[in-house]
Short mmCIF file of C-alpha atoms and ligand atoms in Angstrom, two decimals:
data_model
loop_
_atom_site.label_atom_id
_atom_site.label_comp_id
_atom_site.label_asym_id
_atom_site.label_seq_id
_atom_site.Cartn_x
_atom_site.Cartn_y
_atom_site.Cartn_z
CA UNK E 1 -34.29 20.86 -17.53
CA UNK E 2 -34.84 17.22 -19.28
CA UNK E 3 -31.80 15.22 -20.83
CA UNK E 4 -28.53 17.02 -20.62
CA UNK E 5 -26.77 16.07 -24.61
CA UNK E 6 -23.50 16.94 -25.31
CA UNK E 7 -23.62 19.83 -23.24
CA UNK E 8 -21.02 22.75 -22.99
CA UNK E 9 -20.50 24.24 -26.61
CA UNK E 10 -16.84 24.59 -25.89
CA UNK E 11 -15.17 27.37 -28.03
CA UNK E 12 -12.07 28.97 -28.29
CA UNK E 13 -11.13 31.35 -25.61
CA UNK E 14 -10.21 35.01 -26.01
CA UNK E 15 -6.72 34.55 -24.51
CA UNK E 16 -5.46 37.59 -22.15
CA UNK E 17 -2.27 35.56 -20.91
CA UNK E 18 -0.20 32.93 -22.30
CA UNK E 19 -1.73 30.15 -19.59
CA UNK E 20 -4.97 30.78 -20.21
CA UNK E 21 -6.83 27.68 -21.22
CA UNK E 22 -7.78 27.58 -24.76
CA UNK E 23 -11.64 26.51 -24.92
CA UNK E 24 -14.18 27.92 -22.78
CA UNK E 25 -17.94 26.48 -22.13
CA UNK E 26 -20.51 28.85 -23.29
CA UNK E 27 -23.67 26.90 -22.18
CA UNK E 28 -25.35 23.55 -22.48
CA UNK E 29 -27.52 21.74 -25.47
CA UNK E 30 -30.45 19.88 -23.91
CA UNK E 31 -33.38 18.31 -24.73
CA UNK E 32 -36.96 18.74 -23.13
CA UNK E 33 -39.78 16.27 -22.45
CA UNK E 34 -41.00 17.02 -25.99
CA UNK E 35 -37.55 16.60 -27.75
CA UNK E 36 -37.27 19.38 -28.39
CA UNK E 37 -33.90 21.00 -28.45
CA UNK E 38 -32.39 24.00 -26.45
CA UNK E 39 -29.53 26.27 -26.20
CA UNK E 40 -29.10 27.58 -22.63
CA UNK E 41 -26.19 30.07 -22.86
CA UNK E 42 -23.86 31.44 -19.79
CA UNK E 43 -23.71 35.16 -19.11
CA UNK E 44 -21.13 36.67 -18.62
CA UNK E 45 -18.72 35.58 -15.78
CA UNK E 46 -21.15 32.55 -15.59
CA UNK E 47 -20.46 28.98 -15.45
CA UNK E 48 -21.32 25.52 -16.43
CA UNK E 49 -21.63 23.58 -13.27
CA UNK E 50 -21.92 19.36 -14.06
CA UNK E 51 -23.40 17.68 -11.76
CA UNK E 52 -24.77 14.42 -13.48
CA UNK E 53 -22.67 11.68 -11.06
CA UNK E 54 -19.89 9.26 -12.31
CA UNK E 55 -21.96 7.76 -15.03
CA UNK E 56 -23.23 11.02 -16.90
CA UNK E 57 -20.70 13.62 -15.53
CA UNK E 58 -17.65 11.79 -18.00
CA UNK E 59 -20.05 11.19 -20.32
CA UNK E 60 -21.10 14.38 -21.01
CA UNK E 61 -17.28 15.87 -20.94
CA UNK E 62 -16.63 13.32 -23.88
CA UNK E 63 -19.46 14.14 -25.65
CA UNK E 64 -18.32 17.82 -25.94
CA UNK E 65 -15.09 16.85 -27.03
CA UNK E 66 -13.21 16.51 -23.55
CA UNK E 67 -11.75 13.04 -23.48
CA UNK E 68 -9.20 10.71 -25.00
CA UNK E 69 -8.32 12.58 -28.46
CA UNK E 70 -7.99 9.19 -29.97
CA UNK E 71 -11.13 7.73 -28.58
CA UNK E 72 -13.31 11.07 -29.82
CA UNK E 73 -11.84 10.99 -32.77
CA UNK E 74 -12.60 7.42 -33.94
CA UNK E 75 -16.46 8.80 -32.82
CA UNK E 76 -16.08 11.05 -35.42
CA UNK E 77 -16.40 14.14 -32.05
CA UNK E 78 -14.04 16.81 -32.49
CA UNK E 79 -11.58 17.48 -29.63
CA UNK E 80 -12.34 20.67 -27.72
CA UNK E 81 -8.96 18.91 -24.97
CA UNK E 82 -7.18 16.21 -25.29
CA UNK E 83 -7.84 14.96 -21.30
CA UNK E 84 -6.55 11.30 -21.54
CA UNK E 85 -8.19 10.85 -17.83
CA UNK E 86 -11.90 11.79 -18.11
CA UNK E 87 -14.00 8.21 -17.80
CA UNK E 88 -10.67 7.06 -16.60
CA UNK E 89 -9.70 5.74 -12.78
CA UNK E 90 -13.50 4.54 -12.48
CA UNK E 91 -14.14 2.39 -8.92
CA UNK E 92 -17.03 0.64 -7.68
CA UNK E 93 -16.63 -1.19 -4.25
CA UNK E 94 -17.54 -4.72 -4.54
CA UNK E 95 -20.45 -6.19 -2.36
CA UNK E 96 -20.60 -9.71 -1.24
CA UNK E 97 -23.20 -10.47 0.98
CA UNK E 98 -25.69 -13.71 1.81
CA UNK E 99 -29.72 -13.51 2.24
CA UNK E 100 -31.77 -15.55 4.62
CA UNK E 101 -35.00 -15.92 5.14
CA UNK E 102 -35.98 -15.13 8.62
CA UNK E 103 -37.49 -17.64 10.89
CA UNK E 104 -39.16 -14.92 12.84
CA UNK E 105 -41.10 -11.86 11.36
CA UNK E 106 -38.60 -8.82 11.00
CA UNK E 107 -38.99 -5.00 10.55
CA UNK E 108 -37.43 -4.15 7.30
CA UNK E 109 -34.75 -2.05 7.19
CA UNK E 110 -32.20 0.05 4.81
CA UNK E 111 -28.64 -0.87 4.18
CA UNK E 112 -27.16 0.16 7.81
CA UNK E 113 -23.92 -0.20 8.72
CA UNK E 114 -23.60 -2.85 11.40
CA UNK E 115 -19.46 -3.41 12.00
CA UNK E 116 -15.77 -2.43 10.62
CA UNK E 117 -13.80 -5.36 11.00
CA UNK E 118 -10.36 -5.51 9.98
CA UNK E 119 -8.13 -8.06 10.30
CA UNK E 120 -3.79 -8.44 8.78
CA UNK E 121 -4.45 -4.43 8.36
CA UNK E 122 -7.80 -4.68 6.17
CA UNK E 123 -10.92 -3.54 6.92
CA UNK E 124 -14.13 -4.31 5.24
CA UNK E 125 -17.62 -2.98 5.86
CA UNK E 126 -20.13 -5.26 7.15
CA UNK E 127 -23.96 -3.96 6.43
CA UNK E 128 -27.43 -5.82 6.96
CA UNK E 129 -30.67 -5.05 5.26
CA UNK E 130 -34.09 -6.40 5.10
CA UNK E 131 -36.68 -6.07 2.64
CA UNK E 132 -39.82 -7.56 1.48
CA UNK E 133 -39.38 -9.94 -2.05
CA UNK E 134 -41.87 -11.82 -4.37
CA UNK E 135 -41.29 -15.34 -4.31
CA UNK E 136 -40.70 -16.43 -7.71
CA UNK E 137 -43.70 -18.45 -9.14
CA UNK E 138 -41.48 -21.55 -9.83
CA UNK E 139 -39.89 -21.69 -6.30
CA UNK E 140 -43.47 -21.64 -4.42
CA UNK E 141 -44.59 -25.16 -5.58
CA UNK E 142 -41.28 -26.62 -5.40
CA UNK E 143 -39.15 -25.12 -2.98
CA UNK E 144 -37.42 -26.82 -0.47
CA UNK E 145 -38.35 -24.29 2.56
CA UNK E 146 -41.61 -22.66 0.65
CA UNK E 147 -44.52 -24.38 0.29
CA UNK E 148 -47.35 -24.18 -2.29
CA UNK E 149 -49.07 -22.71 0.22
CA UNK E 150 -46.67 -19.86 1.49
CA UNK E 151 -47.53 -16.15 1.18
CA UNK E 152 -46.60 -14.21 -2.74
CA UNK E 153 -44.12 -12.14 -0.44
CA UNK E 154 -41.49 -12.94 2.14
CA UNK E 155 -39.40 -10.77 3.83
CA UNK E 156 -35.50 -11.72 3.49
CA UNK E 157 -32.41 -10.14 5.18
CA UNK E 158 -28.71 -9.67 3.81
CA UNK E 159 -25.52 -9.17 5.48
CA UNK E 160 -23.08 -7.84 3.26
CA UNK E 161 -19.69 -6.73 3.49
CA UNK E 162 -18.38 -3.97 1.08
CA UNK E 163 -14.49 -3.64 -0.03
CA UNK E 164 -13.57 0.31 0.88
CA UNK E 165 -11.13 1.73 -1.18
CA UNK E 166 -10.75 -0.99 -3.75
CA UNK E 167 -7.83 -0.74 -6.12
CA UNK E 168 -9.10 -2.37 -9.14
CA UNK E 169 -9.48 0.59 -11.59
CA UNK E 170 -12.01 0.54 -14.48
CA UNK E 171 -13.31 3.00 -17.19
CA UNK E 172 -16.05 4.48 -18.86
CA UNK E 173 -16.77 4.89 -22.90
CA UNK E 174 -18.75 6.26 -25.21
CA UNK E 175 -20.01 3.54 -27.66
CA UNK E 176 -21.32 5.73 -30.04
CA UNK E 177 -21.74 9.62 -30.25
CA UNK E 178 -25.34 9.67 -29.73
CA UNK E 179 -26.18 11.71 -26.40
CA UNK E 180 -29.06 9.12 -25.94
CA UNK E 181 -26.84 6.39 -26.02
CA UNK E 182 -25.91 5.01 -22.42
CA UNK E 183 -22.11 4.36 -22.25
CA UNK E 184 -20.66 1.30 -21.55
CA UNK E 185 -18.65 1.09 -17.72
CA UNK E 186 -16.47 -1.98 -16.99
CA UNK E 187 -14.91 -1.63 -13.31
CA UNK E 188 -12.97 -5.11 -13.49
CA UNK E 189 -13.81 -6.01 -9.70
CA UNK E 190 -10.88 -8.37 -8.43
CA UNK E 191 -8.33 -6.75 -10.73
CA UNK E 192 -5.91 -6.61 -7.84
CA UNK E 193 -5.49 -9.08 -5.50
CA UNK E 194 -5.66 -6.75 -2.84
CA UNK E 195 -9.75 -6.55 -3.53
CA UNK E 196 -9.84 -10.31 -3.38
CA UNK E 197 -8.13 -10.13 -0.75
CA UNK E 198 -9.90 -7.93 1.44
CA UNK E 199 -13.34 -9.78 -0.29
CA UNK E 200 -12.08 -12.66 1.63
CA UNK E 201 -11.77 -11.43 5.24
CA UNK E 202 -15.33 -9.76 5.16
CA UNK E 203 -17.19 -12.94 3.81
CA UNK E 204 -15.58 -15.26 6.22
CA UNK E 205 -16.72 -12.81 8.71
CA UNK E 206 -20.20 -12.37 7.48
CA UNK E 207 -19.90 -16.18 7.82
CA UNK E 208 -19.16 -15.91 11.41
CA UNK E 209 -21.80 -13.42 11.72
CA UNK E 210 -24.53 -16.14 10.77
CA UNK E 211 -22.64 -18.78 12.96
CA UNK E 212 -23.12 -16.82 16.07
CA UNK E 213 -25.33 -17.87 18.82
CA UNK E 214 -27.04 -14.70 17.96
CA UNK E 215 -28.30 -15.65 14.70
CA UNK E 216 -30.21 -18.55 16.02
CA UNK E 217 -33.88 -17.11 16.34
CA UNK E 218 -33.83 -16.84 12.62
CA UNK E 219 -32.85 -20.02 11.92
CA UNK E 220 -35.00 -22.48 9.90
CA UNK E 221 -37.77 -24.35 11.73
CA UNK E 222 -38.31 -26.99 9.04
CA UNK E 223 -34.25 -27.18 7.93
CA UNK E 224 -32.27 -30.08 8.29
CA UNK E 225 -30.52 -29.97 11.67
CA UNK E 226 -26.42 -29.67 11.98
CA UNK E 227 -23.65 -29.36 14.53
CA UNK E 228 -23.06 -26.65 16.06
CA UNK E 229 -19.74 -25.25 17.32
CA UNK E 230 -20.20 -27.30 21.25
CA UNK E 231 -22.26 -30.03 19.28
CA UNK E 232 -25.35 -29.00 19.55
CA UNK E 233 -28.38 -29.66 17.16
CA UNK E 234 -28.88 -26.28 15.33
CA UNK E 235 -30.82 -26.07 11.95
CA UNK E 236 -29.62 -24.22 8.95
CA UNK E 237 -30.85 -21.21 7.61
CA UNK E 238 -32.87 -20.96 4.95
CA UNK E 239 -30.76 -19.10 2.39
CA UNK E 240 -31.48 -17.38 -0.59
CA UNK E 241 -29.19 -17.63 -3.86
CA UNK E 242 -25.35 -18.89 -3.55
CA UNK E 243 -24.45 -20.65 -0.55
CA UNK E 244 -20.87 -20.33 1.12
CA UNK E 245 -18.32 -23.11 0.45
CA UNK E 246 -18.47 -25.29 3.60
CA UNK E 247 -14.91 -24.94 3.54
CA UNK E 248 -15.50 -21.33 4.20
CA UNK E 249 -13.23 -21.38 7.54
CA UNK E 250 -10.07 -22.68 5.94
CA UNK E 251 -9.57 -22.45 2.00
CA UNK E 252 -8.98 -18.95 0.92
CA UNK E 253 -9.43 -20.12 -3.00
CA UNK E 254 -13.06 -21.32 -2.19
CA UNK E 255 -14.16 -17.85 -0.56
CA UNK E 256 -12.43 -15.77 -3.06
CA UNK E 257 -14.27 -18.05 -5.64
CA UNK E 258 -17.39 -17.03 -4.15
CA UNK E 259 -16.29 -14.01 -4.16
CA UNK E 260 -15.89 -13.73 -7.90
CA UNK E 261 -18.96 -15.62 -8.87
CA UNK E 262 -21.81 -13.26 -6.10
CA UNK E 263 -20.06 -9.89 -6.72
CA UNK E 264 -22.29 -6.94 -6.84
CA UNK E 265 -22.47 -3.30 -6.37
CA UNK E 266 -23.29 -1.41 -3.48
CA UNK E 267 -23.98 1.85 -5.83
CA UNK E 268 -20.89 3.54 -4.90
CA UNK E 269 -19.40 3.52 -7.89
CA UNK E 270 -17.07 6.90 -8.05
CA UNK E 271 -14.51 8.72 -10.29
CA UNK E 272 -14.28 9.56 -14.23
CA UNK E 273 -13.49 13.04 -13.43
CA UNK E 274 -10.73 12.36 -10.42
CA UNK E 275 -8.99 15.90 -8.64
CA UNK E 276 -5.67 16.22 -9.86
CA UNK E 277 -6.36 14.09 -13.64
CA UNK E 278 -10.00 15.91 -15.06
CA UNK E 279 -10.67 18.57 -12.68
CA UNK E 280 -8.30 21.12 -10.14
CA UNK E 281 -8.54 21.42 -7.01
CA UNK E 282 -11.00 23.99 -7.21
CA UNK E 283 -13.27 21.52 -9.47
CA UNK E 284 -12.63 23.71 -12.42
CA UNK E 285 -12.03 21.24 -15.37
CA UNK E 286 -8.14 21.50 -16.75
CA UNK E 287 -7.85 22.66 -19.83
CA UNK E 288 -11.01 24.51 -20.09
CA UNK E 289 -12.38 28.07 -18.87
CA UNK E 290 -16.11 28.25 -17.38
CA UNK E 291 -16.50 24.71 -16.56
CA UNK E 292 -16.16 22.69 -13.30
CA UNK E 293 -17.49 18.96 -12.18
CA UNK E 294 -18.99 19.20 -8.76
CA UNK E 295 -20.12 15.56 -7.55
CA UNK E 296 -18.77 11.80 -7.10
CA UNK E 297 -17.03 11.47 -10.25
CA UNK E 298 -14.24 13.48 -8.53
CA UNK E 299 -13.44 11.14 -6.20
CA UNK E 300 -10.41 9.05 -5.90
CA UNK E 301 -12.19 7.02 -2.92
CA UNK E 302 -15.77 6.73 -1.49
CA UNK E 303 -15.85 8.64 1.72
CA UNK E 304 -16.73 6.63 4.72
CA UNK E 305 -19.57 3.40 3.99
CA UNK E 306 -22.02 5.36 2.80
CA UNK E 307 -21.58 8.43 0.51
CA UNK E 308 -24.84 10.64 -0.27
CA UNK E 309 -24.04 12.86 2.91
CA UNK E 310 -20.62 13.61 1.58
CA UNK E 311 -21.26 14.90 -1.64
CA UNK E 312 -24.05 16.98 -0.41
CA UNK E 313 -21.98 18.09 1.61
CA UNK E 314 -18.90 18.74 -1.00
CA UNK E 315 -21.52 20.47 -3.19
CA UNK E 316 -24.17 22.93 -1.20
CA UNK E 317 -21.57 23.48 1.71
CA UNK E 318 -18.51 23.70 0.32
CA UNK E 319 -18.43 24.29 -3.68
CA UNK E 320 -21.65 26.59 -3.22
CA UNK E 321 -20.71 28.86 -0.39
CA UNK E 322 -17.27 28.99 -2.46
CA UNK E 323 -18.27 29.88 -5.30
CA UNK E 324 -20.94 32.60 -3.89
CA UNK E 325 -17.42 34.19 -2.22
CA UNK E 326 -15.97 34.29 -5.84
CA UNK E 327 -18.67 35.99 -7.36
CA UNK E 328 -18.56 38.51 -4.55
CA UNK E 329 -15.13 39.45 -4.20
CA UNK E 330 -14.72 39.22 -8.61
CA UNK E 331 -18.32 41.82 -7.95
CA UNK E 332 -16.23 43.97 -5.78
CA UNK E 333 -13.07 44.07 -8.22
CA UNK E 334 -15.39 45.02 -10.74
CA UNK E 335 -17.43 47.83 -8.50
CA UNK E 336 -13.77 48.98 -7.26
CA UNK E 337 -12.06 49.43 -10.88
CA UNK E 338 -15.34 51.39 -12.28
CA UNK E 339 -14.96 53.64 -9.30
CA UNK E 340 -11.43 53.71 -9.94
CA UNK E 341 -12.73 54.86 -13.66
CA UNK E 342 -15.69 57.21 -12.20
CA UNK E 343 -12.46 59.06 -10.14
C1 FAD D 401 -29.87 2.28 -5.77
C2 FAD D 401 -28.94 3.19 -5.00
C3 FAD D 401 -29.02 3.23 -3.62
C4 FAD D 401 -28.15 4.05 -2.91
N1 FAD D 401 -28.27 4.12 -1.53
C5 FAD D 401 -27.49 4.98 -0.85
C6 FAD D 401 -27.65 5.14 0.57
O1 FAD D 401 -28.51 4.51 1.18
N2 FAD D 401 -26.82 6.02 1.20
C7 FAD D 401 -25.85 6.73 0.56
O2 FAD D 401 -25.13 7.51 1.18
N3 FAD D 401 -25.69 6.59 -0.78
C8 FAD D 401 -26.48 5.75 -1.50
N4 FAD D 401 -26.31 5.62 -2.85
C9 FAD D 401 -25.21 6.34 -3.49
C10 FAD D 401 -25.55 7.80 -3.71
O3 FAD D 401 -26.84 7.91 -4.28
C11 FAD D 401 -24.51 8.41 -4.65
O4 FAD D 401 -23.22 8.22 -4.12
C12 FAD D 401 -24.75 9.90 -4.83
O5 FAD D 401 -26.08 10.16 -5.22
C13 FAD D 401 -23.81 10.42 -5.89
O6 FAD D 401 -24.12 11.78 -6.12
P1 FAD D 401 -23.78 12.48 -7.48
O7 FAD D 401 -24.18 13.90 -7.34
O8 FAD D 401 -22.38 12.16 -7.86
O9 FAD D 401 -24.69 11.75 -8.60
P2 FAD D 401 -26.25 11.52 -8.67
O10 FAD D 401 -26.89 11.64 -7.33
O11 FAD D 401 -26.40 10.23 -9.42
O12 FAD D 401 -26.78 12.73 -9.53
C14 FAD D 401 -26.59 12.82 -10.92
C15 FAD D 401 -27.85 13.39 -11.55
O13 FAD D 401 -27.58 13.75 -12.89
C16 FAD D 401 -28.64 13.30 -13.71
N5 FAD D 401 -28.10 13.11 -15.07
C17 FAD D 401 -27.16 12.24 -15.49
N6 FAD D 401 -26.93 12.38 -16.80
C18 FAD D 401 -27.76 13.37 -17.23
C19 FAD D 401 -27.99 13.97 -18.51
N7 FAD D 401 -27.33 13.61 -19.60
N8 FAD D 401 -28.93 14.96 -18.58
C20 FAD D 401 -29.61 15.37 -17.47
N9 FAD D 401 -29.42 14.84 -16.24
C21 FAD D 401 -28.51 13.84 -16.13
C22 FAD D 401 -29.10 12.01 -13.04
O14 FAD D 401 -30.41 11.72 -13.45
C23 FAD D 401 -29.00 12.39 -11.57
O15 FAD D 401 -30.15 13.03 -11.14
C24 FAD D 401 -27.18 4.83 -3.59
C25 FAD D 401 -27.12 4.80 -4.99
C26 FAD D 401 -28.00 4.00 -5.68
C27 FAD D 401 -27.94 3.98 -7.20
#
């Protein structure tokens, strides 16, 4: 299938009881590679299953008319539910982290997980990566550690720490109601102070990380020398981008600065369509008949410091087999009444 727009034609349910929600999905609108548009409707008993992650997943529920009735509204979208929470409770955990350039050649490696501190009842996740980078044109003639002469490429390593669980809360809106359209996110990292907080204790930590004896093979060979911890001689590293505050050990303001000014994301942005607000606990989405979110945008929190294997899991092993047992035992209702009816 190509681009998924607007989606679910939601219309109104035949209602058997009183609590039965009032709009049901009937299929999905998409586009293929040509443009050209499609209508792919449910049979019966079927299901619209979205599973197009925390950017497209609330998206596409406001863009059928599932969302804030004020926001659709003002979009000109009519309102299938009024669900004040979809694109709400958005999260992304911030990632702080500082790159070197090794002294010594280096495999390169994914983002691993390399340590769970925690420290005053926080815990951050430290992670390390290497990878291979151009070296900008204008740094190669004029760098202070690369010389005109220096390869196109260098390979650089990052330790990073990542804030689990942050608190700051963000959202997710449709600008326009063009499916085409990408929506515009804001996550406000370092909303609550708890983030900054927590941002804080893993940099000065990553800090101590690169001040360990450990660290000295890939220290510079051409850097200007400093004193170490016992007074030794030890050169710097040759570091990439922002530099820590030398005050890093002692003034919280100056690392949570830094923290402010290098904060990125570690692509674990989650929520938009959080259990308990958009969807049951079943993944069925309230309000609606026919139509359930299955992947991150349901979480609340990231599991563990990497996520893939988690919603994988959440959606083959445990929404999948699920929903295979509901087919089979609402087939065997059906098999059991016609029998009943055969009689
Ligand atoms: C650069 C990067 C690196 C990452 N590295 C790791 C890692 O090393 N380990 C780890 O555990 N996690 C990693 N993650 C996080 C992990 O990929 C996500 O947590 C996970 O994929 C989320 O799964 P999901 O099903 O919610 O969404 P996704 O995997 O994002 O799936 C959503 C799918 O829906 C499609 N889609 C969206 N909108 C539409 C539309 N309108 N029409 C049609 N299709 C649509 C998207 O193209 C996508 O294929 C990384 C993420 C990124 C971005």
């Amino acid at each position: 299938m190509g681009k998924l727009f607007a989606s679910f034609c939601m219309y109104p349910a035949a209602r058997r009881g009183r609590s039965r929600p009032a709009v049901a999905a009937v299929g999905v609108v998409y586009q293929d590679r040509l443009f050209q548009l499609h209508h792919a409707l449910l049979r019966p008993g079927g299901e619209v299953i979205l599973s197009a992650g925390t950017l497209g997943s609330p998206q596409l529920l406001l863009l059928s008319g599932v969302g804030p009735a004020n926001d659709l509204t003002s979009l000109g979208i009519p309102v299938s539910v009024d669900a004040p929470d979809v694109g709400k409770h958005m999260f992304d955990n911030p990632r702080n982290g500082i790159s070197i350039i090794p002294s010594v050649p280096i495999d390169h490696s994914l983002i691993q997980v390399v340590g769970i501190p925690s420290a005053n009842g926080t815990a951050s996740y430290l992670e390390a990566a290497s990878y291979i980078v151009p070296v900008s044109p204008m740094l190669r003639p004029a760098g202070p550690f690369i010389s005109p002469t220096s390869p196109l490429y260098v390979t650089m390593a990052t330790i990073m720490e990542k804030v689990p669980g942050p608190l700051s809360e963000g959202s997710l809106w449709l600008s326009s109601p063009n499916p085409v359209e990408t929506p515009s996110v804001r996550f406000n990292y370092f909303s609550r102070p708890e983030d900054l907080a927590q941002c804080v204790v893993g940099v000065r930590r990553v800090a101590q990380v690169l001040q360990s004896r450990t660290m000295d093979i890939f220290r510079s060979s051409v850097g200007s020398a400093s004193q170490g911890r016992r007074g030794h001689a030890r050169r710097d590293f040759r570091i990439v981008g922002a530099t820590l505050p030398l005050d890093w050990s002692t003034n919280n303001t100056s690392v949570a600065d830094f923290c402010r000014r290098t904060v990125a994301t570690l692509w674990h942005y989650h929520g938009g369509c959080v259990v308990g607000r958009v969807v049951d606990k079943d993944f069925r989405v309230m309000g609606t008949q026919s139509l359930r979110v299955v992947d991150g945008s349901t979480f609340s929190v990231t599991p563990g410091t990497n996520p893939q294997a988690t919603v994988m899991m959440m959606g083959s092993r445990y929404m999948g087999l699920k929903m295979i047992a509901e087919r089979h035992s609402r087939r065997q209702v059906n098999t059991s009444s016609y029998n009943e009816l055969e009689e």
